[in-house]
Amino acid sequence: MEHSRHRRRDDPWLHRRDHVTHCRSGGFFGSFLVSVGVQNAAGPGIQLLIYVVATLIAMTIAYRGIDLSVRSSVILTIISLPVMLVITIATAFSGNVDLAGQLSLNDLTLNSFLQGLAIGSAYFIGFEGSAALGAETKNPHRNIPRAIIVIPVGIGLFYLAGTEIQVPTLVNAADKLALGISPNAVLAEAAGVGFLANVSDLVLAVAIFASLIGFFNYGSRVIVSAASDALLPSALIRVNKRYKSPGAAIAFIGIPSVIGPALLLWLTPASPLEINGYIATLLVYFWVIPYFLICIGGAVLLNRSKASGSLIVNVGAVMASATVLWLYLNGILNPGRPAPLNALPYVMIGTVVVFLIALVVSVRSRKTNRLPVRQ
């Protein structure tokens, strides 16, 4: 236990994995059910049932169109926000906030600085979804840049404020977190608002369900964009005439999302929480190549559109691409993580190679079929 506790505190990737793992609607809802007497709610069977039902409902809402999705997400977010604000504010006034220690640069190293940059860049993960959705608005040239800047900056500021307030309490309660107690319950008890501990599990599950609805809306538009560029089958471009939603693209994302966890639970001895951690970490690696190319390609397009290249744009492109690339290289150069996490960088590159081969074969086959027949 002592070794595990030490690794949890010192390994930032493991900390990131645990943070992502706990932030799942199934985990929080299961924690709530356990608190009200459902003893097996944290087990694989009920966790899988919660995940499947939540995924199917989110897919249905996304299929019914953007209007219903936005209303549902806003309502669910409004419901969940007050409880977490109360817990965070109570934590801030509990006397366990160490701003001086957290803002100190005494222990700063190049490696930790680069890891911080990598984590910070994660706020821009999903910006292509904002661009795809913005294209459906009345003024996409104005709305897309606003969404790309406002959303990550707004989320980033709230995240930083919450981190500064919450981290000291969570570090001191590492033993409780290791036992599976949710972070929000730990914060509520430490801040003297323990009566909100169980409720916070429920409202966080609701909030994450709202983000699941957003995922299907954002993700399906990205799939449609890729299909429009002939990178995916053209059938995925189809839009429902009544709801104006890309039903095929939603199903393309949703069906594997339902089947995948069930297969992993059947094929591996890992718990649902561990599987979520593995998938979340692997997804970070999958972002590396496209976002690296986007950083470079964006600078090239901006330079072409102006008479002379912008120094700020070029420097920003180099820094952003280097930061994104570090997400992958750090997993190889610093492989001090338990299996199978240490193998995920290689799983990523192997999967990409397989899909690239399939893409090349598909493109060549398409070109061959388009060749005119000689008379």
Short mmCIF file of C-alpha atoms in Angstrom, two decimals, residues 7-365:
data_model
loop_
_atom_site.label_atom_id
_atom_site.label_comp_id
_atom_site.label_asym_id
_atom_site.label_seq_id
_atom_site.Cartn_x
_atom_site.Cartn_y
_atom_site.Cartn_z
CA ARG A 7 3.38 6.25 -6.92
CA ARG A 8 -0.04 7.90 -6.90
CA ARG A 9 1.46 11.15 -5.65
CA ASP A 10 4.59 11.25 -7.77
CA ASP A 11 3.43 9.96 -11.16
CA PRO A 12 1.54 12.78 -12.93
CA TRP A 13 0.30 10.49 -15.68
CA LEU A 14 -1.14 8.10 -13.12
CA HIS A 15 -2.73 11.06 -11.33
CA ARG A 16 -4.19 12.22 -14.62
CA ARG A 17 -5.49 8.73 -15.31
CA ASP A 18 -7.13 8.51 -11.87
CA HIS A 19 -8.70 11.93 -12.35
CA VAL A 20 -10.18 10.89 -15.70
CA THR A 21 -11.22 7.52 -14.29
CA HIS A 22 -13.21 9.04 -11.42
CA CYS A 23 -14.85 11.55 -13.76
CA ARG A 24 -17.26 9.06 -15.34
CA SER A 25 -21.00 9.10 -14.88
CA GLY A 26 -21.08 5.35 -14.13
CA GLY A 27 -18.54 5.70 -11.34
CA PHE A 28 -20.26 8.67 -9.68
CA PHE A 29 -23.76 7.23 -10.10
CA GLY A 30 -22.53 3.89 -8.80
CA SER A 31 -20.99 5.65 -5.80
CA PHE A 32 -24.34 7.34 -5.15
CA LEU A 33 -26.19 4.03 -5.35
CA VAL A 34 -23.75 2.45 -2.89
CA SER A 35 -24.38 5.34 -0.49
CA VAL A 36 -28.13 4.63 -0.54
CA GLY A 37 -27.74 0.89 0.04
CA VAL A 38 -27.18 -0.72 -3.37
CA GLN A 39 -24.08 -2.69 -2.41
CA ASN A 40 -23.22 -4.10 -5.85
CA ALA A 41 -23.54 -0.79 -7.69
CA ALA A 42 -19.76 -0.48 -8.03
CA GLY A 43 -19.48 -3.96 -9.55
CA PRO A 44 -18.92 -4.64 -13.27
CA GLY A 45 -22.51 -5.72 -13.99
CA ILE A 46 -24.31 -2.62 -12.72
CA GLN A 47 -21.54 -0.31 -13.92
CA LEU A 48 -21.88 -1.71 -17.43
CA LEU A 49 -25.68 -1.40 -17.29
CA ILE A 50 -25.41 2.24 -16.20
CA TYR A 51 -22.93 2.97 -18.99
CA VAL A 52 -25.03 1.29 -21.70
CA VAL A 53 -28.27 3.01 -20.63
CA ALA A 54 -26.57 6.42 -20.36
CA THR A 55 -24.95 5.99 -23.79
CA LEU A 56 -28.21 4.97 -25.49
CA ILE A 57 -30.12 7.90 -23.94
CA ALA A 58 -27.38 10.36 -24.93
CA MET A 59 -27.38 8.99 -28.48
CA THR A 60 -31.16 9.40 -28.67
CA ILE A 61 -31.01 13.01 -27.47
CA ALA A 62 -28.22 13.81 -29.95
CA TYR A 63 -30.25 12.16 -32.73
CA ARG A 64 -33.24 14.37 -31.90
CA GLY A 65 -31.21 17.41 -32.90
CA ILE A 66 -29.06 20.26 -31.63
CA ASP A 67 -31.94 22.15 -29.99
CA LEU A 68 -32.90 19.30 -27.66
CA SER A 69 -29.25 18.54 -26.99
CA VAL A 70 -28.49 22.12 -25.99
CA ARG A 71 -31.57 22.40 -23.77
CA SER A 72 -30.81 19.09 -22.08
CA SER A 73 -27.14 19.90 -21.51
CA VAL A 74 -27.85 23.39 -20.16
CA ILE A 75 -30.56 22.15 -17.78
CA LEU A 76 -28.42 19.29 -16.48
CA THR A 77 -25.43 21.60 -16.02
CA ILE A 78 -27.51 24.17 -14.14
CA ILE A 79 -28.80 21.41 -11.86
CA SER A 80 -25.31 20.13 -11.04
CA LEU A 81 -23.35 23.38 -10.79
CA PRO A 82 -24.64 24.82 -7.47
CA VAL A 83 -23.70 21.78 -5.38
CA MET A 84 -20.10 21.71 -6.61
CA LEU A 85 -19.81 25.49 -6.22
CA VAL A 86 -20.92 25.22 -2.60
CA ILE A 87 -18.39 22.43 -1.93
CA THR A 88 -15.58 24.36 -3.64
CA ILE A 89 -16.38 27.63 -1.85
CA ALA A 90 -16.63 25.81 1.48
CA THR A 91 -13.24 24.22 0.77
CA ALA A 92 -11.78 27.64 0.02
CA PHE A 93 -12.90 28.92 3.45
CA SER A 94 -11.89 25.77 5.31
CA GLY A 95 -8.34 27.03 5.88
CA ASN A 96 -6.68 24.24 3.91
CA VAL A 97 -5.72 26.28 0.82
CA ASP A 98 -1.97 26.59 0.25
CA LEU A 99 -1.54 29.17 -2.50
CA ALA A 100 2.04 29.98 -1.54
CA GLY A 101 3.12 26.35 -1.76
CA GLN A 102 1.27 25.68 -5.02
CA LEU A 103 2.58 28.81 -6.74
CA SER A 104 6.16 28.26 -5.62
CA LEU A 105 8.70 27.55 -8.38
CA ASN A 106 11.28 25.94 -6.08
CA ASP A 107 10.58 22.42 -7.35
CA LEU A 108 10.08 23.41 -10.99
CA THR A 109 11.90 21.22 -13.52
CA LEU A 110 11.92 21.21 -17.31
CA ASN A 111 10.11 17.87 -17.36
CA SER A 112 7.35 19.06 -15.01
CA PHE A 113 7.03 22.30 -16.98
CA LEU A 114 6.56 20.40 -20.24
CA GLN A 115 4.04 18.11 -18.59
CA GLY A 116 2.15 21.18 -17.43
CA LEU A 117 2.13 22.52 -20.98
CA ALA A 118 0.82 19.19 -22.22
CA ILE A 119 -2.00 19.20 -19.68
CA GLY A 120 -2.80 22.83 -20.49
CA SER A 121 -3.06 22.02 -24.18
CA ALA A 122 -5.74 19.47 -23.35
CA TYR A 123 -8.19 22.37 -22.96
CA PHE A 124 -8.10 22.71 -26.74
CA ILE A 125 -8.87 19.03 -27.27
CA GLY A 126 -12.15 18.93 -29.15
CA PHE A 127 -11.84 22.36 -30.77
CA GLU A 128 -12.47 20.74 -34.16
CA GLY A 129 -15.90 19.78 -32.79
CA SER A 130 -16.60 23.42 -31.98
CA ALA A 131 -15.59 24.32 -35.52
CA ALA A 132 -17.81 21.63 -37.02
CA LEU A 133 -20.83 22.71 -34.95
CA GLY A 134 -20.10 26.38 -35.61
CA ALA A 135 -20.39 25.72 -39.32
CA GLU A 136 -24.12 25.12 -38.76
CA THR A 137 -24.68 28.59 -37.25
CA LYS A 138 -25.77 31.71 -39.11
CA ASN A 139 -22.36 33.40 -38.93
CA PRO A 140 -19.69 30.69 -38.80
CA HIS A 141 -16.80 33.08 -39.57
CA ARG A 142 -17.55 34.93 -36.32
CA ASN A 143 -18.87 32.09 -34.16
CA ILE A 144 -16.19 29.46 -34.82
CA PRO A 145 -13.23 31.58 -33.60
CA ARG A 146 -15.25 32.67 -30.58
CA ALA A 147 -16.11 29.08 -29.65
CA ILE A 148 -12.53 27.88 -30.10
CA ILE A 149 -11.15 30.61 -27.83
CA VAL A 150 -13.93 31.16 -25.27
CA ILE A 151 -14.67 27.51 -24.47
CA PRO A 152 -11.13 26.34 -23.61
CA VAL A 153 -10.18 29.61 -21.93
CA GLY A 154 -13.33 29.60 -19.82
CA ILE A 155 -12.94 25.95 -18.88
CA GLY A 156 -9.25 26.48 -18.21
CA LEU A 157 -9.81 29.36 -15.79
CA PHE A 158 -12.44 27.44 -13.81
CA TYR A 159 -10.22 24.37 -13.77
CA LEU A 160 -7.22 26.32 -12.48
CA ALA A 161 -9.28 28.01 -9.76
CA GLY A 162 -10.78 24.73 -8.65
CA THR A 163 -7.39 23.03 -8.68
CA GLU A 164 -5.79 25.68 -6.48
CA ILE A 165 -8.61 25.33 -3.97
CA GLN A 166 -9.11 21.56 -3.97
CA VAL A 167 -5.66 19.98 -4.41
CA PRO A 168 -4.30 20.50 -0.85
CA THR A 169 -7.32 18.74 0.67
CA LEU A 170 -7.16 15.88 -1.84
CA VAL A 171 -3.42 15.37 -1.33
CA ASN A 172 -3.95 15.10 2.42
CA ALA A 173 -6.74 12.56 1.80
CA ALA A 174 -4.75 10.31 -0.56
CA ASP A 175 -5.50 7.25 1.61
CA LYS A 176 -9.25 7.80 1.31
CA LEU A 177 -9.00 8.28 -2.44
CA ALA A 178 -7.01 5.04 -2.70
CA LEU A 179 -9.92 3.24 -1.02
CA GLY A 180 -12.26 4.44 -3.77
CA ILE A 181 -13.99 7.34 -2.01
CA SER A 182 -14.93 9.94 -4.62
CA PRO A 183 -12.94 13.22 -4.54
CA ASN A 184 -16.07 15.34 -4.17
CA ALA A 185 -17.15 13.34 -1.10
CA VAL A 186 -13.71 13.83 0.43
CA LEU A 187 -13.90 17.58 -0.21
CA ALA A 188 -17.42 17.85 1.21
CA GLU A 189 -16.50 16.06 4.43
CA ALA A 190 -13.29 18.07 4.90
CA ALA A 191 -15.09 21.38 4.27
CA GLY A 192 -17.83 20.69 6.81
CA VAL A 193 -20.61 20.15 4.27
CA GLY A 194 -20.67 16.37 4.47
CA PHE A 195 -24.43 16.35 3.92
CA LEU A 196 -23.66 17.17 0.26
CA ALA A 197 -21.28 14.22 -0.24
CA ASN A 198 -23.86 11.76 -1.57
CA VAL A 199 -25.78 14.41 -3.49
CA SER A 200 -22.57 15.56 -5.18
CA ASP A 201 -22.01 12.06 -6.57
CA LEU A 202 -25.44 12.19 -8.19
CA VAL A 203 -25.13 15.71 -9.61
CA LEU A 204 -21.65 14.98 -10.99
CA ALA A 205 -23.04 11.90 -12.73
CA VAL A 206 -25.71 14.19 -14.22
CA ALA A 207 -23.11 16.75 -15.31
CA ILE A 208 -20.95 14.12 -16.98
CA PHE A 209 -24.02 12.73 -18.72
CA ALA A 210 -24.55 16.23 -20.12
CA SER A 211 -21.00 16.16 -21.48
CA LEU A 212 -21.75 12.75 -23.03
CA ILE A 213 -24.56 14.37 -25.00
CA GLY A 214 -22.09 17.01 -26.15
CA PHE A 215 -19.61 14.32 -27.15
CA PHE A 216 -22.09 12.70 -29.53
CA ASN A 217 -22.97 16.06 -31.06
CA TYR A 218 -19.37 17.21 -31.44
CA GLY A 219 -18.02 13.82 -32.47
CA SER A 220 -20.70 13.09 -35.04
CA ARG A 221 -20.00 16.41 -36.80
CA VAL A 222 -16.31 15.59 -36.98
CA ILE A 223 -17.21 12.20 -38.50
CA VAL A 224 -19.40 13.94 -41.08
CA SER A 225 -16.56 16.34 -41.93
CA ALA A 226 -14.14 13.44 -42.40
CA ALA A 227 -16.65 11.59 -44.57
CA SER A 228 -17.17 14.75 -46.64
CA ASP A 229 -13.42 14.76 -47.31
CA ALA A 230 -13.62 11.11 -48.47
CA LEU A 231 -11.67 9.90 -45.42
CA LEU A 232 -14.63 7.81 -44.25
CA PRO A 233 -17.54 6.13 -46.08
CA SER A 234 -19.90 8.58 -47.74
CA ALA A 235 -22.90 6.97 -46.01
CA LEU A 236 -21.86 8.73 -42.81
CA ILE A 237 -22.77 12.09 -44.36
CA ARG A 238 -26.48 11.28 -44.29
CA VAL A 239 -28.60 13.68 -42.22
CA ASN A 240 -32.04 12.93 -40.82
CA LYS A 241 -34.62 15.03 -42.68
CA ARG A 242 -36.79 15.65 -39.63
CA TYR A 243 -34.21 16.38 -36.92
CA LYS A 244 -31.36 17.58 -39.16
CA SER A 245 -28.96 15.34 -37.23
CA PRO A 246 -26.29 12.96 -38.62
CA GLY A 247 -27.87 9.73 -37.41
CA ALA A 248 -25.39 7.46 -39.20
CA ALA A 249 -22.42 9.31 -37.71
CA ILE A 250 -23.95 9.15 -34.21
CA ALA A 251 -24.44 5.40 -34.59
CA PHE A 252 -20.89 5.08 -35.95
CA ILE A 253 -19.60 6.48 -32.64
CA GLY A 254 -22.24 5.11 -30.32
CA ILE A 255 -22.37 1.42 -31.25
CA PRO A 256 -18.66 0.79 -30.53
CA SER A 257 -19.09 2.84 -27.34
CA VAL A 258 -21.71 0.37 -26.16
CA ILE A 259 -20.02 -2.82 -27.34
CA GLY A 260 -16.41 -1.92 -26.45
CA PRO A 261 -16.71 -1.81 -22.63
CA ALA A 262 -18.64 -5.09 -22.57
CA LEU A 263 -15.90 -6.83 -24.59
CA LEU A 264 -13.14 -5.41 -22.42
CA LEU A 265 -14.90 -6.55 -19.25
CA TRP A 266 -15.30 -10.01 -20.74
CA LEU A 267 -11.78 -10.33 -22.16
CA THR A 268 -9.79 -8.75 -19.31
CA PRO A 269 -9.78 -9.01 -15.49
CA ALA A 270 -9.69 -5.20 -15.20
CA SER A 271 -12.43 -3.35 -13.34
CA PRO A 272 -14.67 -0.79 -15.12
CA LEU A 273 -12.70 2.05 -13.52
CA GLU A 274 -9.38 0.62 -14.73
CA ILE A 275 -10.75 0.14 -18.24
CA ASN A 276 -11.91 3.76 -18.31
CA GLY A 277 -8.41 4.83 -17.31
CA TYR A 278 -6.77 2.78 -20.05
CA ILE A 279 -9.13 4.08 -22.74
CA ALA A 280 -8.78 7.69 -21.61
CA THR A 281 -4.98 7.50 -21.68
CA LEU A 282 -4.99 5.81 -25.08
CA LEU A 283 -7.25 8.53 -26.48
CA VAL A 284 -4.72 11.17 -25.42
CA TYR A 285 -2.09 9.39 -27.50
CA PHE A 286 -4.44 9.19 -30.50
CA TRP A 287 -4.80 12.99 -30.45
CA VAL A 288 -1.08 13.49 -30.96
CA ILE A 289 -0.69 13.00 -34.72
CA PRO A 290 -3.77 14.95 -35.96
CA TYR A 291 -3.19 17.83 -33.56
CA PHE A 292 0.51 17.98 -34.40
CA LEU A 293 -0.43 18.28 -38.09
CA ILE A 294 -3.15 20.85 -37.30
CA CYS A 295 -0.65 23.07 -35.47
CA ILE A 296 1.74 23.00 -38.44
CA GLY A 297 -0.99 23.23 -41.08
CA GLY A 298 -2.68 26.18 -39.35
CA ALA A 299 0.56 28.17 -39.39
CA VAL A 300 1.16 27.33 -43.06
CA LEU A 301 -2.33 28.49 -44.05
CA LEU A 302 -2.02 31.72 -42.07
CA ASN A 303 1.38 32.48 -43.62
CA ARG A 304 0.00 31.88 -47.10
CA SER A 305 -2.91 34.23 -46.48
CA LYS A 306 -0.60 37.13 -45.61
CA ALA A 307 2.09 38.93 -47.54
CA SER A 308 4.65 38.10 -44.86
CA GLY A 309 4.72 35.39 -42.23
CA SER A 310 3.79 36.28 -38.66
CA LEU A 311 6.48 35.65 -36.07
CA ILE A 312 3.89 35.12 -33.34
CA VAL A 313 2.02 32.57 -35.44
CA ASN A 314 5.16 30.64 -36.30
CA VAL A 315 6.49 30.62 -32.74
CA GLY A 316 3.06 29.60 -31.45
CA ALA A 317 2.85 26.78 -33.99
CA VAL A 318 6.26 25.44 -32.98
CA MET A 319 5.44 25.58 -29.26
CA ALA A 320 1.99 24.04 -29.71
CA SER A 321 3.23 21.23 -31.97
CA ALA A 322 6.14 20.51 -29.61
CA THR A 323 3.76 20.36 -26.64
CA VAL A 324 1.39 17.97 -28.40
CA LEU A 325 4.30 15.78 -29.54
CA TRP A 326 5.57 15.62 -25.96
CA LEU A 327 2.37 13.88 -24.92
CA TYR A 328 3.53 10.90 -26.93
CA LEU A 329 7.29 11.09 -26.44
CA ASN A 330 6.93 11.38 -22.67
CA GLY A 331 5.13 8.04 -22.62
CA ILE A 332 8.12 6.41 -24.33
CA LEU A 333 10.99 8.27 -22.67
CA ASN A 334 9.52 8.02 -19.16
CA PRO A 335 7.79 4.61 -19.14
CA GLY A 336 7.62 4.37 -15.36
CA ARG A 337 3.96 3.35 -15.32
CA PRO A 338 2.39 -0.04 -14.59
CA ALA A 339 1.24 -2.35 -17.37
CA PRO A 340 -0.68 -1.99 -19.60
CA LEU A 341 -0.26 1.82 -19.45
CA ASN A 342 3.39 1.55 -20.45
CA ALA A 343 2.40 -0.29 -23.64
CA LEU A 344 -0.25 2.19 -24.79
CA PRO A 345 2.13 4.41 -26.86
CA TYR A 346 2.99 1.36 -28.96
CA VAL A 347 -0.66 0.30 -29.20
CA MET A 348 -1.42 3.76 -30.54
CA ILE A 349 1.25 3.76 -33.23
CA GLY A 350 0.39 0.19 -34.28
CA THR A 351 -3.29 1.07 -34.61
CA VAL A 352 -2.48 4.18 -36.64
CA VAL A 353 -0.29 2.15 -39.02
CA VAL A 354 -3.10 -0.36 -39.59
CA PHE A 355 -5.64 2.39 -40.31
CA LEU A 356 -3.22 4.24 -42.60
CA ILE A 357 -2.70 1.07 -44.64
CA ALA A 358 -6.47 0.58 -44.85
CA LEU A 359 -6.92 4.22 -45.91
CA VAL A 360 -4.28 3.98 -48.65
CA VAL A 361 -5.84 0.78 -49.98
CA SER A 362 -9.31 2.39 -49.93
CA VAL A 363 -8.13 5.53 -51.77
CA ARG A 364 -6.29 3.52 -54.43
CA SER A 365 -9.28 1.26 -54.91
#
